[in-house]
Amino acid sequence: MRQAGRYLPEYRALREGRDILELCRTPELAVEATMLPIRRMPLDAAILFSDIMVPVAAMGVDLRIDPGIGPVVADPIRGHDDVWRLRTLDPQAEVPFVLETVRLLRKELSVPLIGFAGGPFTLASYLVEGRSSRNHERTKALMHADPETWGHLMFVLGTSMAAYLRAQVEAGAQAVQVFDSWAGALDPDDYLHFVLPATRELFGSLAGLDVPLIHFGVGTGELLPLMRDAGATVIGVDWRVPLHEAWERVGYDVAVQGNLDPAVCLAPWEAVEKKALTVLRRAAGRPGHVFNLGHGVLPDTPPEILERLVDLVHERTEGSTRAWEEGS
Ligand code: CP3
């Protein structure tokens, strides 16, 4: 998450004088941004450089992404008429530049490429609040005041993101991740009722694609068993739940991704090493752990720390799955 981002001086140079949406919409530049972290350290996968709001803008929503703030929607969605005006995304016609970026990246990369989209609750929150929100109050109010309109919003976003992810896979993405980053703001009843149905349809429609489907959110400790039921094959978890407990909650027949606290990467290496080894110990060499941070790389992270972290994880996990299978 934010594998390419402001912590990298070479990313800041590429961004200099350019809007982030311009970067996302220009295939040669988006390829370059994706490649920057891969050139610097031996990562096991690349994540497409884009933003969750790129397809939403293509659906006709007037928005920008402001540095230090995030997405800002010009006319936030406030009710029935606004929701019914949203049109479903046609990926080939409306985001051809993303699909071209994926095709170009596959020629360039020697590690797998992860495509992604925003999850329905997170996208709805940006659309309704108009920007990042601590309490998501307008979003939750709409959900409870007008469940039918909310249901339609979830349906349009879910269907659009399903088409978008399918198009990325057809263009060459070898795994896809749904970032429902802010879903953890909901209690389990509301998640079950108001978000899970659209998410389940989203993953259900991708099930035939034969690529790993990753489902991630922040602060989802209480939602993990429900998220598991949404149908992804990999569940991403933040740092708030110890990895072995998260895995127990979702079941050992799905893979887990995570879950080092990104803020730890601002501490001296010895602290980072200790916390990373705790994550690995909790994964216990069991097949199906994807080591990752529990959320995006923070802008003040020293790149050298991440380089050492990648090396550490490689050193400590070489052959570990085989050892686990042999029961040693
Ligand atoms: O991981 C990668 O390298 C791929 C790039 C990526 C970006 N956004 C580029 C970006 C990914 C995976 C995203 C997803 C995204 N965007 C999410 C879901 C993941 C998560 O972090 O929970 C969300 C919620 C957004 C919305 C968004 N875009 C926010 C909140 C911000 C931060 C605003 C800020 O300046 O702090 C952005 C901007 C953004 N998107 C950056 C990057 C690298 C920040 C750097 C920049 O402005 O150039």
mmCIF file of N, CA, C and O in Angstrom, residues 248-287:
data_model
loop_
_atom_site.group_PDB
_atom_site.id
_atom_site.type_symbol
_atom_site.label_atom_id
_atom_site.label_comp_id
_atom_site.label_asym_id
_atom_site.label_seq_id
_atom_site.Cartn_x
_atom_site.Cartn_y
_atom_site.Cartn_z
ATOM 1 N N GLU A 248 -7.073 -16.977 12.869
ATOM 2 C CA GLU A 248 -8.055 -17.870 13.500
ATOM 3 C C GLU A 248 -9.483 -17.380 13.219
ATOM 4 O O GLU A 248 -10.382 -18.176 12.966
ATOM 5 N N ARG A 249 -9.663 -16.041 13.249
ATOM 6 C CA ARG A 249 -11.003 -15.484 13.013
ATOM 7 C C ARG A 249 -11.499 -15.691 11.590
ATOM 8 O O ARG A 249 -12.683 -15.854 11.363
ATOM 9 N N VAL A 250 -10.589 -15.660 10.611
ATOM 10 C CA VAL A 250 -11.044 -15.807 9.217
ATOM 11 C C VAL A 250 -11.019 -17.259 8.745
ATOM 12 O O VAL A 250 -11.688 -17.600 7.767
ATOM 13 N N GLY A 251 -10.243 -18.092 9.431
ATOM 14 C CA GLY A 251 -10.164 -19.505 9.042
ATOM 15 C C GLY A 251 -8.905 -19.770 8.239
ATOM 16 O O GLY A 251 -8.464 -18.921 7.467
ATOM 17 N N TYR A 252 -8.362 -20.980 8.427
ATOM 18 C CA TYR A 252 -7.070 -21.299 7.796
ATOM 19 C C TYR A 252 -7.200 -21.690 6.328
ATOM 20 O O TYR A 252 -6.203 -21.962 5.679
ATOM 21 N N ASP A 253 -8.439 -21.726 5.824
ATOM 22 C CA ASP A 253 -8.592 -22.027 4.394
ATOM 23 C C ASP A 253 -8.526 -20.768 3.530
ATOM 24 O O ASP A 253 -8.679 -20.839 2.310
ATOM 25 N N VAL A 254 -8.305 -19.601 4.142
ATOM 26 C CA VAL A 254 -7.978 -18.412 3.350
ATOM 27 C C VAL A 254 -6.584 -17.926 3.755
ATOM 28 O O VAL A 254 -6.110 -18.239 4.852
ATOM 29 N N ALA A 255 -5.950 -17.196 2.860
ATOM 30 C CA ALA A 255 -4.638 -16.631 3.156
ATOM 31 C C ALA A 255 -4.820 -15.299 3.896
ATOM 32 O O ALA A 255 -5.899 -14.705 3.851
ATOM 33 N N VAL A 256 -3.761 -14.867 4.574
ATOM 34 C CA VAL A 256 -3.819 -13.564 5.256
ATOM 35 C C VAL A 256 -2.639 -12.703 4.818
ATOM 36 O O VAL A 256 -1.559 -13.211 4.510
ATOM 37 N N GLN A 257 -2.872 -11.390 4.798
ATOM 38 C CA GLN A 257 -1.835 -10.442 4.416
ATOM 39 C C GLN A 257 -1.668 -9.413 5.522
ATOM 40 O O GLN A 257 -2.650 -8.855 6.004
ATOM 41 N N GLY A 258 -0.436 -9.197 5.937
ATOM 42 C CA GLY A 258 -0.184 -8.181 6.952
ATOM 43 C C GLY A 258 1.018 -8.548 7.799
ATOM 44 O O GLY A 258 1.761 -9.455 7.463
ATOM 45 N N ASN A 259 1.134 -7.944 8.954
ATOM 46 C CA ASN A 259 0.347 -6.852 9.480
ATOM 47 C C ASN A 259 1.200 -5.969 10.391
ATOM 48 O O ASN A 259 0.766 -5.572 11.473
ATOM 49 N N LEU A 260 2.395 -5.609 9.895
ATOM 50 C CA LEU A 260 3.293 -4.739 10.670
ATOM 51 C C LEU A 260 2.754 -3.304 10.689
ATOM 52 O O LEU A 260 2.402 -2.760 9.630
ATOM 53 N N ASP A 261 2.707 -2.707 11.875
ATOM 54 C CA ASP A 261 2.282 -1.309 12.022
ATOM 55 C C ASP A 261 3.230 -0.396 11.224
ATOM 56 O O ASP A 261 4.423 -0.345 11.509
ATOM 57 N N PRO A 262 2.723 0.335 10.223
ATOM 58 C CA PRO A 262 3.605 1.178 9.402
ATOM 59 C C PRO A 262 4.361 2.219 10.220
ATOM 60 O O PRO A 262 5.470 2.609 9.856
ATOM 61 N N ALA A 263 3.796 2.669 11.333
ATOM 62 C CA ALA A 263 4.461 3.692 12.155
ATOM 63 C C ALA A 263 5.744 3.151 12.783
ATOM 64 O O ALA A 263 6.687 3.910 13.033
ATOM 65 N N VAL A 264 5.812 1.837 13.001
ATOM 66 C CA VAL A 264 7.016 1.226 13.578
ATOM 67 C C VAL A 264 8.224 1.461 12.669
ATOM 68 O O VAL A 264 9.363 1.568 13.129
ATOM 69 N N CYS A 265 7.978 1.593 11.360
ATOM 70 C CA CYS A 265 9.067 1.759 10.394
ATOM 71 C C CYS A 265 9.769 3.114 10.527
ATOM 72 O O CYS A 265 10.749 3.385 9.842
ATOM 73 N N LEU A 266 9.262 3.984 11.397
ATOM 74 C CA LEU A 266 9.941 5.252 11.672
ATOM 75 C C LEU A 266 10.884 5.135 12.871
ATOM 76 O O LEU A 266 11.613 6.067 13.187
ATOM 77 N N ALA A 267 10.876 3.976 13.534
ATOM 78 C CA ALA A 267 11.737 3.730 14.702
ATOM 79 C C ALA A 267 13.079 3.161 14.235
ATOM 80 O O ALA A 267 13.228 2.784 13.071
ATOM 81 N N PRO A 268 14.069 3.099 15.149
ATOM 82 C CA PRO A 268 15.357 2.497 14.770
ATOM 83 C C PRO A 268 15.180 1.043 14.299
ATOM 84 O O PRO A 268 14.242 0.355 14.728
ATOM 85 N N TRP A 269 16.116 0.581 13.454
ATOM 86 C CA TRP A 269 15.995 -0.729 12.834
ATOM 87 C C TRP A 269 15.734 -1.855 13.846
ATOM 88 O O TRP A 269 14.924 -2.749 13.595
ATOM 89 N N GLU A 270 16.388 -1.813 14.987
ATOM 90 C CA GLU A 270 16.255 -2.912 15.966
ATOM 91 C C GLU A 270 14.792 -3.092 16.366
ATOM 92 O O GLU A 270 14.329 -4.223 16.555
ATOM 93 N N ALA A 271 14.051 -1.988 16.503
ATOM 94 C CA ALA A 271 12.631 -2.074 16.872
ATOM 95 C C ALA A 271 11.807 -2.638 15.717
ATOM 96 O O ALA A 271 10.900 -3.461 15.920
ATOM 97 N N VAL A 272 12.138 -2.217 14.511
ATOM 98 C CA VAL A 272 11.419 -2.702 13.322
ATOM 99 C C VAL A 272 11.626 -4.211 13.198
ATOM 100 O O VAL A 272 10.674 -4.982 12.981
ATOM 101 N N GLU A 273 12.886 -4.620 13.370
ATOM 102 C CA GLU A 273 13.232 -6.041 13.246
ATOM 103 C C GLU A 273 12.451 -6.880 14.258
ATOM 104 O O GLU A 273 11.856 -7.910 13.925
ATOM 105 N N LYS A 274 12.415 -6.389 15.497
ATOM 106 C CA LYS A 274 11.733 -7.120 16.560
ATOM 107 C C LYS A 274 10.237 -7.299 16.233
ATOM 108 O O LYS A 274 9.679 -8.391 16.355
ATOM 109 N N LYS A 275 9.604 -6.199 15.804
ATOM 110 C CA LYS A 275 8.164 -6.267 15.504
ATOM 111 C C LYS A 275 7.893 -7.133 14.262
ATOM 112 O O LYS A 275 6.898 -7.870 14.212
ATOM 113 N N ALA A 276 8.780 -7.049 13.268
ATOM 114 C CA ALA A 276 8.593 -7.858 12.048
ATOM 115 C C ALA A 276 8.732 -9.343 12.383
ATOM 116 O O ALA A 276 7.970 -10.182 11.891
ATOM 117 N N LEU A 277 9.703 -9.660 13.256
ATOM 118 C CA LEU A 277 9.899 -11.071 13.622
ATOM 119 C C LEU A 277 8.717 -11.603 14.420
ATOM 120 O O LEU A 277 8.371 -12.782 14.330
ATOM 121 N N THR A 278 8.063 -10.721 15.178
ATOM 122 C CA THR A 278 6.846 -11.141 15.897
ATOM 123 C C THR A 278 5.750 -11.517 14.899
ATOM 124 O O THR A 278 5.067 -12.536 15.066
ATOM 125 N N VAL A 279 5.589 -10.705 13.846
ATOM 126 C CA VAL A 279 4.592 -11.038 12.816
ATOM 127 C C VAL A 279 4.921 -12.407 12.205
ATOM 128 O O VAL A 279 4.047 -13.273 12.080
ATOM 129 N N LEU A 280 6.199 -12.615 11.866
ATOM 130 C CA LEU A 280 6.588 -13.883 11.229
ATOM 131 C C LEU A 280 6.393 -15.065 12.181
ATOM 132 O O LEU A 280 5.955 -16.141 11.769
ATOM 133 N N ARG A 281 6.697 -14.844 13.458
ATOM 134 C CA ARG A 281 6.514 -15.927 14.438
ATOM 135 C C ARG A 281 5.041 -16.302 14.526
ATOM 136 O O ARG A 281 4.676 -17.476 14.605
ATOM 137 N N ARG A 282 4.174 -15.295 14.485
ATOM 138 C CA ARG A 282 2.739 -15.568 14.577
ATOM 139 C C ARG A 282 2.213 -16.258 13.312
ATOM 140 O O ARG A 282 1.242 -17.017 13.379
ATOM 141 N N ALA A 283 2.829 -15.991 12.171
ATOM 142 C CA ALA A 283 2.434 -16.687 10.935
ATOM 143 C C ALA A 283 2.921 -18.127 10.980
ATOM 144 O O ALA A 283 2.357 -19.009 10.334
ATOM 145 N N ALA A 284 3.977 -18.376 11.747
ATOM 146 C CA ALA A 284 4.496 -19.712 12.036
ATOM 147 C C ALA A 284 4.851 -20.526 10.789
ATOM 148 O O ALA A 284 4.787 -21.745 10.818
ATOM 149 N N GLY A 285 5.186 -19.849 9.698
ATOM 150 C CA GLY A 285 5.582 -20.571 8.488
ATOM 151 C C GLY A 285 4.436 -21.260 7.789
ATOM 152 O O GLY A 285 4.611 -21.955 6.787
ATOM 153 N N ARG A 286 3.235 -21.065 8.297
ATOM 154 C CA ARG A 286 2.040 -21.650 7.694
ATOM 155 C C ARG A 286 1.888 -21.141 6.252
ATOM 156 O O ARG A 286 2.073 -19.959 6.002
ATOM 157 N N PRO A 287 1.562 -22.011 5.290
ATOM 158 C CA PRO A 287 1.403 -21.518 3.920
ATOM 159 C C PRO A 287 0.240 -20.522 3.820
ATOM 160 O O PRO A 287 -0.806 -20.736 4.444
#
